[in-house]
Amino acid sequence: MFKEFIRSPAGLAGTLILLVFSLVSVYVIISFPLDYGTRYWSNPKYWEDYPKLVPPEWFNYFVPYKLPRHYVNDLDKPSEEVENIKKWVFIYNFDADKFPTGIILKYVNLTFYRDIPIISLKVKRPDGVEIVLMDYDGGIPPPRSGEQPPYVRFVESPRTIVLGAEPQVIRKVTAFANTLGVNCTTSDVRDAGLLPYIIFGRAVSNKCVAESFKPLRGIYVFEVELVGDKRDNIGLVRLVIQGAVYGAMGTDYLGRDLAQGLLFGFPVALFIGGVVAMLATLIGVTLGIVSGYIGGRVDEAVQRFADVMNNLPTLPLLILFVFVLGRSLFNIIFVLVLFGWAGVTIIVRSMVLSIKSSQFVEAAKLAGAGRLWIMRKHILPPVLPYSFALIIFNIPGAILSEAGLSFLGLGDPSIPTWGQILQQAFDNGALQNFAWWWILPPGFLIVLTAVGFVLVFFALEPLVNPRLKRQ
Amino acid sequence: MASLVKTLIVKAITLVIVLIGVLVLLAVILGATGLSDKLLKSILVAEVQEYKQQLIRQGFDPAYIEKAVAEYNKTRAEALGLDKPWFVRLPQLIQRLLLLDLGTSRTLQSSWGSNRISDLILDRLPNTIILTTTGISLTALVGIWLGLYIGSNVGSRADRIISILSAASYALPLWFVSLVLILVLAYAPKILWGIQIFPPGGMVSTPPPSDPLAYVLDVLWHLSLPLLASFIVFFGSWAYGTRNIVLSVSQEDFVAFARAKGLPEGLVRRRYILRPSLPPILTNLILSLAFSISGYIITERVFNWPGMGSLYYSAITALDEPVIFALTYIFTLVYIIARFILEILYVIVDPRIRLT
């Protein structure tokens, strides 16, 4: 039977899809923490270094221009040390046709002994021009009264300087833009996010827009300088130059690595689909057997109820239930099971009716077997293989329903799912920004999972459905 | 004939019971979870707060204000029904709904500013009908026609392609196809080449054209992407479903007998295959029209289409209990009326039912 199943192209393709999806899920379960959603995915702080809303790295192979990659470098020791001056030197080779999307300077474990040290940042451009981006860091808390040296700062959370949001840096960069002949004001630079264009570009017109700058390729040397007491030091300095492409799947508006969110969606989708389909089918098969075998008023009641549940406009009710009960995974599963069993009951009952009239059931009855015993020993076994196929058939429906609910903003907020990624994409202007990498992959994964299960069901049905088998 | 009327009456009664059942279920959900009480209390607090502010502004002395506010609180709580538990309050609501008195909404308004729910529905229903009814009719017509054709050519290449399309339609959510179409056909040309081939959403341009003909054309232009999306998603399943119905009928003994009698193939197909295939095809058509009143909630949101689905979604996000109630009732009512129409149609198209 298995050979027959694999030989059909639908069965083979479906099995392959599901196999890959299961392997990915296992990998995710092993390598991701269970609280990934709350700890990382929904925590914007965790993603602050990442470039925002940029396509995947392989996008570079499909466009005639080159987008800069993400640059991160950590220095745990000063590159140069002269007397009381320490220098951390970062060398960034800019060789792209488009501009990076932002610059971030971070450091941790600042230790000083007397006055607050002066931390400055400057960049030497390939054309020989040197821009001082920052004279001093005004964000270092001074010693508290009674605090003894050494004073240690930024131990738990690093000092983060987002250059495009730092007034001092913007002022200096604006002044530099004016020397290039571009008429910018500080608010222009801040609001339009022109900082990377000015630092990494040469001017081709005097209008204060991004198009006025052409990339100036070559080696950029960023120098972080600390002037203070001889013993003053910084534990780790990090320079991030946010790229215009990132990772395997790009990033969203918060800079989240979409590859991670999509990966985490695999086990979640399979779990929701599997659990809902299993529970709904279990209830459906039980009710179908009982209603079909016992008959009479029980049958009438169960069938009328199933008929109603099967035909009601379920989507509004699903939305309402999840909204009222609260957006949690458990509630979503509960509601999907509640509206999912009816179809199975109707199918199983029709099978039971034909089994019921067969001779071995009559014989068992004559031999004095109880109802429960007959249902368990004679009715259930022939129904079981088909029930298994029905579980597979019901999985894609559950996955699609969850995705739909999530798309309406009713998903469990603590877990990233494909539907939620799509919802956030839709609500945060992915369409308007043409962020195709944010919309197409989650949707295709939803569709592909569903297709996998549908194909397996199509290949399985003729093998397990007694009615189709006979033909 | 008498037995026929009796069957129809029994069906009608069953359907009315279903309708009441859904409403009771809804009332229990909203009441037992405390949502209904919570909603009313927040309304009461807001009203009382406003009344108090008003008195303070008019400069009454504090003791009087205190007393007046307490009095106002009590009368408003009674008016809202908060002095009674939910299981006393909600049956009245059910009764009112059954008598088609839909009440007024708390927050939502129709485009002409009325907050009567019947006006809200009158405002939105035509839009939904324009979107879904045209979509379903178009798709179903082409699908059924093709299904009838391939039903008598089972195993052909067209047959195999349609069966694959039908499987795909089961796995393709309409709203995702809509998103892709908006991305590829509306935004991509606009961003990449600066031309707007299709509108990204909405029902008419802003401002709407004043010339009636231009207005109709504008709506049609906005309708094109949703229609394309529903055609892509549902076409396969219409054709495949029809094909299966035709196929199973043509395997019946009476068809074989008609052929054995030597009747011409055209006659066999018209009289012996199509006629008995009609009831199940009609069932599909009428039920999907009934569902379409409520079923396009997500798609209407994607296309920013001001229909019933969008209305239901905004009612839920605004926690507008009377609107949620009324709309769920209307959705169920439409379904139940559709079922009843079907029962009558069966009698008309199927002589086997009429004659027994």
PDB file of C-alpha atoms in Angstrom, chain A residues 312-313 316-317 320, chain B residues 19 22-23 26 30 97 121 294 312 316 321-334:
ATOM      1  CA  LEU A 312     -22.956  28.193   9.361  1.00  0.00           C
ATOM      2  CA  PRO A 313     -20.918  31.162   8.202  1.00  0.00           C
ATOM      3  CA  PRO A 316     -17.504  35.680  11.579  1.00  0.00           C
ATOM      4  CA  LEU A 317     -18.120  33.309  14.474  1.00  0.00           C
ATOM      5  CA  LEU A 320     -15.955  36.700  17.394  1.00  0.00           C
TER       6      LEU A 320
ATOM      7  CA  LEU B  19     -31.441  30.747  13.872  1.00  0.00           C
ATOM      8  CA  VAL B  22     -27.135  30.737  16.997  1.00  0.00           C
ATOM      9  CA  LEU B  23     -28.424  33.855  18.728  1.00  0.00           C
ATOM     10  CA  LEU B  26     -23.933  34.287  20.837  1.00  0.00           C
ATOM     11  CA  LEU B  30     -20.963  37.521  25.231  1.00  0.00           C
ATOM     12  CA  LEU B  97     -33.516  40.861  16.657  1.00  0.00           C
ATOM     13  CA  ILE B 121     -26.288  47.496   6.653  1.00  0.00           C
ATOM     14  CA  SER B 294     -20.172  37.409   5.366  1.00  0.00           C
ATOM     15  CA  TYR B 312     -18.204  43.311  10.901  1.00  0.00           C
ATOM     16  CA  ILE B 316     -15.517  43.729  16.550  1.00  0.00           C
ATOM     17  CA  GLU B 321     -21.946  44.719  20.755  1.00  0.00           C
ATOM     18  CA  PRO B 322     -25.308  45.571  19.116  1.00  0.00           C
ATOM     19  CA  VAL B 323     -23.683  45.653  15.678  1.00  0.00           C
ATOM     20  CA  ILE B 324     -21.872  42.338  16.268  1.00  0.00           C
ATOM     21  CA  PHE B 325     -25.168  40.798  17.332  1.00  0.00           C
ATOM     22  CA  ALA B 326     -27.159  42.227  14.467  1.00  0.00           C
ATOM     23  CA  LEU B 327     -24.626  41.300  11.799  1.00  0.00           C
ATOM     24  CA  THR B 328     -24.179  37.735  13.029  1.00  0.00           C
ATOM     25  CA  TYR B 329     -27.955  37.482  13.024  1.00  0.00           C
ATOM     26  CA  ILE B 330     -28.178  38.823   9.478  1.00  0.00           C
ATOM     27  CA  PHE B 331     -25.432  36.471   8.243  1.00  0.00           C
ATOM     28  CA  THR B 332     -27.230  33.493   9.747  1.00  0.00           C
ATOM     29  CA  LEU B 333     -30.586  34.706   8.508  1.00  0.00           C
ATOM     30  CA  VAL B 334     -29.288  34.996   4.944  1.00  0.00           C
TER      31      VAL B 334
END
